[in-house]
GROMACS .gro file of C-alpha atoms in nm:
model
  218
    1UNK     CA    1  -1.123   0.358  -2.811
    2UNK     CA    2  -1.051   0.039  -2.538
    3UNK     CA    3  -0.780   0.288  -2.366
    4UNK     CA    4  -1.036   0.592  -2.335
    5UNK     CA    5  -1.286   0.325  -2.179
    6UNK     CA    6  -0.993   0.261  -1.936
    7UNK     CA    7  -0.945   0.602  -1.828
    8UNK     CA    8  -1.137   0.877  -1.665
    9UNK     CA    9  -1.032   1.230  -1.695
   10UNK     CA   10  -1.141   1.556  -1.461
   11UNK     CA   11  -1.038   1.854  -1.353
   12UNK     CA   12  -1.049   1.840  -0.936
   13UNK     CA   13  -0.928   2.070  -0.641
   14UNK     CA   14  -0.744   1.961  -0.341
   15UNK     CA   15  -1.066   2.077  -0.200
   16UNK     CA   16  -1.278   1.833  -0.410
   17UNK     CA   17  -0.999   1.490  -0.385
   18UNK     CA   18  -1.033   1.531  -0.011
   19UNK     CA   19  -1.332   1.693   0.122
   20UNK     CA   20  -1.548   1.393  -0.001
   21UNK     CA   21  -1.503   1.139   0.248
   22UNK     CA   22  -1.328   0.952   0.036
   23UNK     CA   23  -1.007   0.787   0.176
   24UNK     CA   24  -0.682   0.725  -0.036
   25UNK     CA   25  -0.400   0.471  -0.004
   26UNK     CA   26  -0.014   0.469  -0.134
   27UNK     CA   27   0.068   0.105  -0.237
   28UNK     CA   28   0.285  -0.044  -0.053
   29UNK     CA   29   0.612  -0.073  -0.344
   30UNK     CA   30   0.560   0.326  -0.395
   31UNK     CA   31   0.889   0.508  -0.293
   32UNK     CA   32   0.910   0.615   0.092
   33UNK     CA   33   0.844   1.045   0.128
   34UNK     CA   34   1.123   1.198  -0.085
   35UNK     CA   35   1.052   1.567  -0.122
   36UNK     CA   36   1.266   1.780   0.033
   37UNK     CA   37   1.351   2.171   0.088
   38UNK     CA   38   1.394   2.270  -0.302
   39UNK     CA   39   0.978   2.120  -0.372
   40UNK     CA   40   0.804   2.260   0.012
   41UNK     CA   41   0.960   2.595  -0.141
   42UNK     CA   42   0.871   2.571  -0.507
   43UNK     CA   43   0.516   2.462  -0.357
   44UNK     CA   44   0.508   2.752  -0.117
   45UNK     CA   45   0.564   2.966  -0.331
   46UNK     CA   46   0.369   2.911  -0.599
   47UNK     CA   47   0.055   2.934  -0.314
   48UNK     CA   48   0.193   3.305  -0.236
   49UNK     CA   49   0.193   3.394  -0.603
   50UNK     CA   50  -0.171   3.285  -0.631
   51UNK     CA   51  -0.436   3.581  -0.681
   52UNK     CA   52  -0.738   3.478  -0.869
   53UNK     CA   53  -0.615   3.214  -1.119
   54UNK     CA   54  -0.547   2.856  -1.021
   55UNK     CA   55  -0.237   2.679  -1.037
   56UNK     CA   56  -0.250   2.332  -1.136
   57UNK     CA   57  -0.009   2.067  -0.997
   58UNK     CA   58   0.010   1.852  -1.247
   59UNK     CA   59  -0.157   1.482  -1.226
   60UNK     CA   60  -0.323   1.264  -0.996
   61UNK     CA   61  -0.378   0.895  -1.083
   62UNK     CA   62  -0.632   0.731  -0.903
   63UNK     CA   63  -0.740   0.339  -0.925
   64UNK     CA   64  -1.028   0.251  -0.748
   65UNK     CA   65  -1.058  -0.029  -0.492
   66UNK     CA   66  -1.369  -0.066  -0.268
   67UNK     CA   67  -1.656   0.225  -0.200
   68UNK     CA   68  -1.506   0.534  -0.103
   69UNK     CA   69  -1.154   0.366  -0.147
   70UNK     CA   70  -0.880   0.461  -0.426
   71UNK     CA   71  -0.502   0.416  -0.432
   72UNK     CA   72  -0.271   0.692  -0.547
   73UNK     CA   73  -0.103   0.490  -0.838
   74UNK     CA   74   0.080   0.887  -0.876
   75UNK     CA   75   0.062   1.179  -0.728
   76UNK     CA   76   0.152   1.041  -0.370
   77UNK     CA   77   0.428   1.307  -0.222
   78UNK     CA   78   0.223   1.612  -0.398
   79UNK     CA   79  -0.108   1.471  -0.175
   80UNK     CA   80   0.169   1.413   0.148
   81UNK     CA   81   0.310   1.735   0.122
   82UNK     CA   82  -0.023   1.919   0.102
   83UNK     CA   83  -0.163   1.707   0.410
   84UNK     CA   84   0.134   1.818   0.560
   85UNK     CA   85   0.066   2.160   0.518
   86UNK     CA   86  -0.278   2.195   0.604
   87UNK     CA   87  -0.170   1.990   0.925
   88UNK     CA   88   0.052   2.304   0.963
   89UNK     CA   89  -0.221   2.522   0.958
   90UNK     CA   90  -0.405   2.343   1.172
   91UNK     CA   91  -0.160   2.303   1.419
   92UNK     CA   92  -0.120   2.730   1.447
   93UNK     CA   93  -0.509   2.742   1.482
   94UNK     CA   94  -0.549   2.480   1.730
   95UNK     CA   95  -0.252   2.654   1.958
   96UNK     CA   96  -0.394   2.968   1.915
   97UNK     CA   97  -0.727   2.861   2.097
   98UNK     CA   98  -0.498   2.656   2.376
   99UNK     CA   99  -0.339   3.014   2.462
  100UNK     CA  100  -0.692   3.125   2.485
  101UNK     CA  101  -0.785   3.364   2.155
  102UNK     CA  102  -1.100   3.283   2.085
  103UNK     CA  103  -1.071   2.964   2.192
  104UNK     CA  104  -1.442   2.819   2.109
  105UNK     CA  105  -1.443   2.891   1.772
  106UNK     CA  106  -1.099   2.851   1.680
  107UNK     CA  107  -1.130   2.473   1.787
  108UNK     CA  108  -1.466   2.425   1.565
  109UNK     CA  109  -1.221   2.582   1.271
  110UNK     CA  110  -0.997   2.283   1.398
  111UNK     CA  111  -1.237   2.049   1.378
  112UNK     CA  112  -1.415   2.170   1.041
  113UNK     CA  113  -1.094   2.212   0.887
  114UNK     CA  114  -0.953   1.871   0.979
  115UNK     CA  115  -1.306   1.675   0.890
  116UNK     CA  116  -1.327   1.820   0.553
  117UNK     CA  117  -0.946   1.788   0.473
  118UNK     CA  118  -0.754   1.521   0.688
  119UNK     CA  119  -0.925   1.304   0.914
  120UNK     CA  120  -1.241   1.196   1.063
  121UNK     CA  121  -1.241   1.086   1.432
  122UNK     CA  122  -1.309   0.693   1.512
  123UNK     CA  123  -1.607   0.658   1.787
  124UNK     CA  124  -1.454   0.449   1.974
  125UNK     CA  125  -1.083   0.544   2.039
  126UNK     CA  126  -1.142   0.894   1.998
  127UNK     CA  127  -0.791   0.920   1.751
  128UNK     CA  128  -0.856   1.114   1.447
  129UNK     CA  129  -0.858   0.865   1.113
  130UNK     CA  130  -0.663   1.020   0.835
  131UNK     CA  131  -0.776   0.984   0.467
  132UNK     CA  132  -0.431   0.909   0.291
  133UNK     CA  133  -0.234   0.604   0.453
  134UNK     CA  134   0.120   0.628   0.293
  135UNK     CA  135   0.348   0.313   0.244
  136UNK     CA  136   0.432   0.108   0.499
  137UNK     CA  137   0.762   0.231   0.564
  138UNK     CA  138   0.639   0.630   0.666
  139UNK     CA  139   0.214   0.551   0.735
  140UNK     CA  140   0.327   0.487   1.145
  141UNK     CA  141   0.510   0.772   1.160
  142UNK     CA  142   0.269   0.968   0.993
  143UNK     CA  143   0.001   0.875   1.121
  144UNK     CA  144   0.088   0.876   1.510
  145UNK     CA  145   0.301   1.211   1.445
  146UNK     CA  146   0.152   1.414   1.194
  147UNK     CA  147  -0.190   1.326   1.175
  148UNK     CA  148  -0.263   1.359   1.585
  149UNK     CA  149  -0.008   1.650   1.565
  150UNK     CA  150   0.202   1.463   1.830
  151UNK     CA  151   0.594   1.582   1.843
  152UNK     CA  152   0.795   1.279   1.838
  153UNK     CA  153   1.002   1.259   2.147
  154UNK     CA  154   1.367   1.307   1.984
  155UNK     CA  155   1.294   1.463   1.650
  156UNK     CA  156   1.697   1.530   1.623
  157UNK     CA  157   1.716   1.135   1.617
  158UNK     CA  158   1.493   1.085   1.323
  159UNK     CA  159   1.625   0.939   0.973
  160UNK     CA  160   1.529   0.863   0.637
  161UNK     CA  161   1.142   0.972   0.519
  162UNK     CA  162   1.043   0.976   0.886
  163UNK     CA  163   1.319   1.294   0.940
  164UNK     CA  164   1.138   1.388   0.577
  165UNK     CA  165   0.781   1.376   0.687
  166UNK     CA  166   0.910   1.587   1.017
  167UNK     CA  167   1.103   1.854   0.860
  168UNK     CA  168   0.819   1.894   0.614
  169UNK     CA  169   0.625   2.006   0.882
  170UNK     CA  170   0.867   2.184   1.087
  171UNK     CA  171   0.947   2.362   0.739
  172UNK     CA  172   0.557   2.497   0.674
  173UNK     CA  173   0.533   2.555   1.046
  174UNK     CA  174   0.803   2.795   0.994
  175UNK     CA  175   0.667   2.959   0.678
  176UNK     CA  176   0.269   3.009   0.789
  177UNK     CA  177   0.433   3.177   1.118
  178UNK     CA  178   0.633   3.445   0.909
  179UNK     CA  179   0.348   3.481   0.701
  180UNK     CA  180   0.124   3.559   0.985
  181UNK     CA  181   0.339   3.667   1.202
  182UNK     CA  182   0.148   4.024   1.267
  183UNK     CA  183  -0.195   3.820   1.239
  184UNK     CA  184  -0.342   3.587   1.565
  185UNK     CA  185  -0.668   3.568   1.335
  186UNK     CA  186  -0.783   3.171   1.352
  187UNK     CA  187  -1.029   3.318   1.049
  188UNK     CA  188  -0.726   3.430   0.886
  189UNK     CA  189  -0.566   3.072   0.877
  190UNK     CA  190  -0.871   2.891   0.809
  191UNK     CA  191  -0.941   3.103   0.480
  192UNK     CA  192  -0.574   3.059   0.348
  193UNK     CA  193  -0.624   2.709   0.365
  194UNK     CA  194  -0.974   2.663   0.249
  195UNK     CA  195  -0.963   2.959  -0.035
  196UNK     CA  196  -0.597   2.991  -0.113
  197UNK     CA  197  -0.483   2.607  -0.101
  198UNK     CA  198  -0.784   2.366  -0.083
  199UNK     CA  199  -0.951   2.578  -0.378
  200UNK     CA  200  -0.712   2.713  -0.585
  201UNK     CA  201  -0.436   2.459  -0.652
  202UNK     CA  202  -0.641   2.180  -0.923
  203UNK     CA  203  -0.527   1.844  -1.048
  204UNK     CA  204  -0.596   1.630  -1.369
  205UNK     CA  205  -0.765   1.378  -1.192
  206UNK     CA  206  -0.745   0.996  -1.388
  207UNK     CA  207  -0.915   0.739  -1.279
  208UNK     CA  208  -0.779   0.418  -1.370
  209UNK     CA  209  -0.980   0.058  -1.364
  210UNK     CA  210  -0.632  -0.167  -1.288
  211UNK     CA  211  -0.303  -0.097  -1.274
  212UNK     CA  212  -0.225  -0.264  -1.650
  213UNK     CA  213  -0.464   0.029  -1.762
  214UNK     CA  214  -0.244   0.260  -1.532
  215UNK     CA  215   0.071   0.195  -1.777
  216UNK     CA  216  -0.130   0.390  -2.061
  217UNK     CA  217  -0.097   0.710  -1.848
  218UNK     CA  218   0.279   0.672  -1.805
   0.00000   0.00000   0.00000
């Protein structure tokens, strides 16, 4: 009975972890970005094979910190790679309005789809505030790189999880623009990633109150 009192237990889509304003943090001793070509392709295309059902990606351990705060005790590269990807999306909608389609309303599907998924904008410097920080090895990288979709000036030159981080993008880059290859729809986009990804792939969500009571899970 103490352990259940310890842990909270819910079912949650990618839609509901991150389109609540909350922010989430990868302790700083979690491993650097490992994933690599073998999991973007397992995860891509298990999002292809999608119709109606869900697909569940396993779970997500969350301890809480301050209001609106948690850190990602597990589940830290699934919640990368899947910022990563939507950041992919993204990027194909917001250079679709910069060659002119529909360029009005495929920047509010930028700006909708980046607010409810990846970042909020600060006031004041105008940079876009991500809601997952990673460890302090890759959280620079990513978020001067990924998060303000900013090619790094010699990408060839990269190494370790930065060259991970990068090639995760470059990799889902590559697959949305086979995918839609015949399609310069920003609608198009927008729905895969709010329907097909954001709704559709669910976690076990656990909610931990310290990280002794984060041992029971494991």
């Amino acid at each position: 009975m103490a352990d259940r009192a310890l842990l909270e237990t819910s079912t949650r889509t990618w839609s509901d972890l991150f389109g609540n304003g909350k922010r989430y943090r990868v302790p700083r001793y979690q491993r650097d970005y490992a994933w690599g070509v073998d999991e973007w392709a397992d995860l891509w295309h298990d999002i292809l094979a999608l119709k109606k059902d869900a697909h569940y990606m396993g779970t997500v351990v969350l301890k809480a910190e301050d209001a609106g705060r948690w850190t990602i005790i597990d589940g830290q590269q699934r919640m990368a790679t899947l910022s990563i990807l939507a950041l992919a999306v993204i990027s194909q909608i917001q250079s679709l309005a910069a060659e002119g389609v529909m360029p009005a309303e495929n920047t509010e599907r930028v700006r909708i789809l980046r607010d409810h998924l990846i970042s909020s904008k600060d006031a004041a410097s105008l940079k876009e505030q991500s809601r997952l920080t990673l460890n302090d090895s890759d959280d620079g990288f990513f978020q001067t790189r990924l998060v303000q979709l900013t090619a790094p000036p010699r990408p060839n030159r990269l190494k370790g999880s930065e060259k991970k981080l990068w090639d995760a993008f470059e990799y889902f880059q590559a697959r949305i623009r086979e995918k839609f290859q015949a399609s310069r729809d920003g609608a198009e986009l927008a729905s895969f990633l709010q329907d097909r990804v954001a709704q559709a792939l669910l976690f076990i969500e656990i909610k931990v109150q310290d990280d002794l009571s984060a041992y029971t899970v494991f």
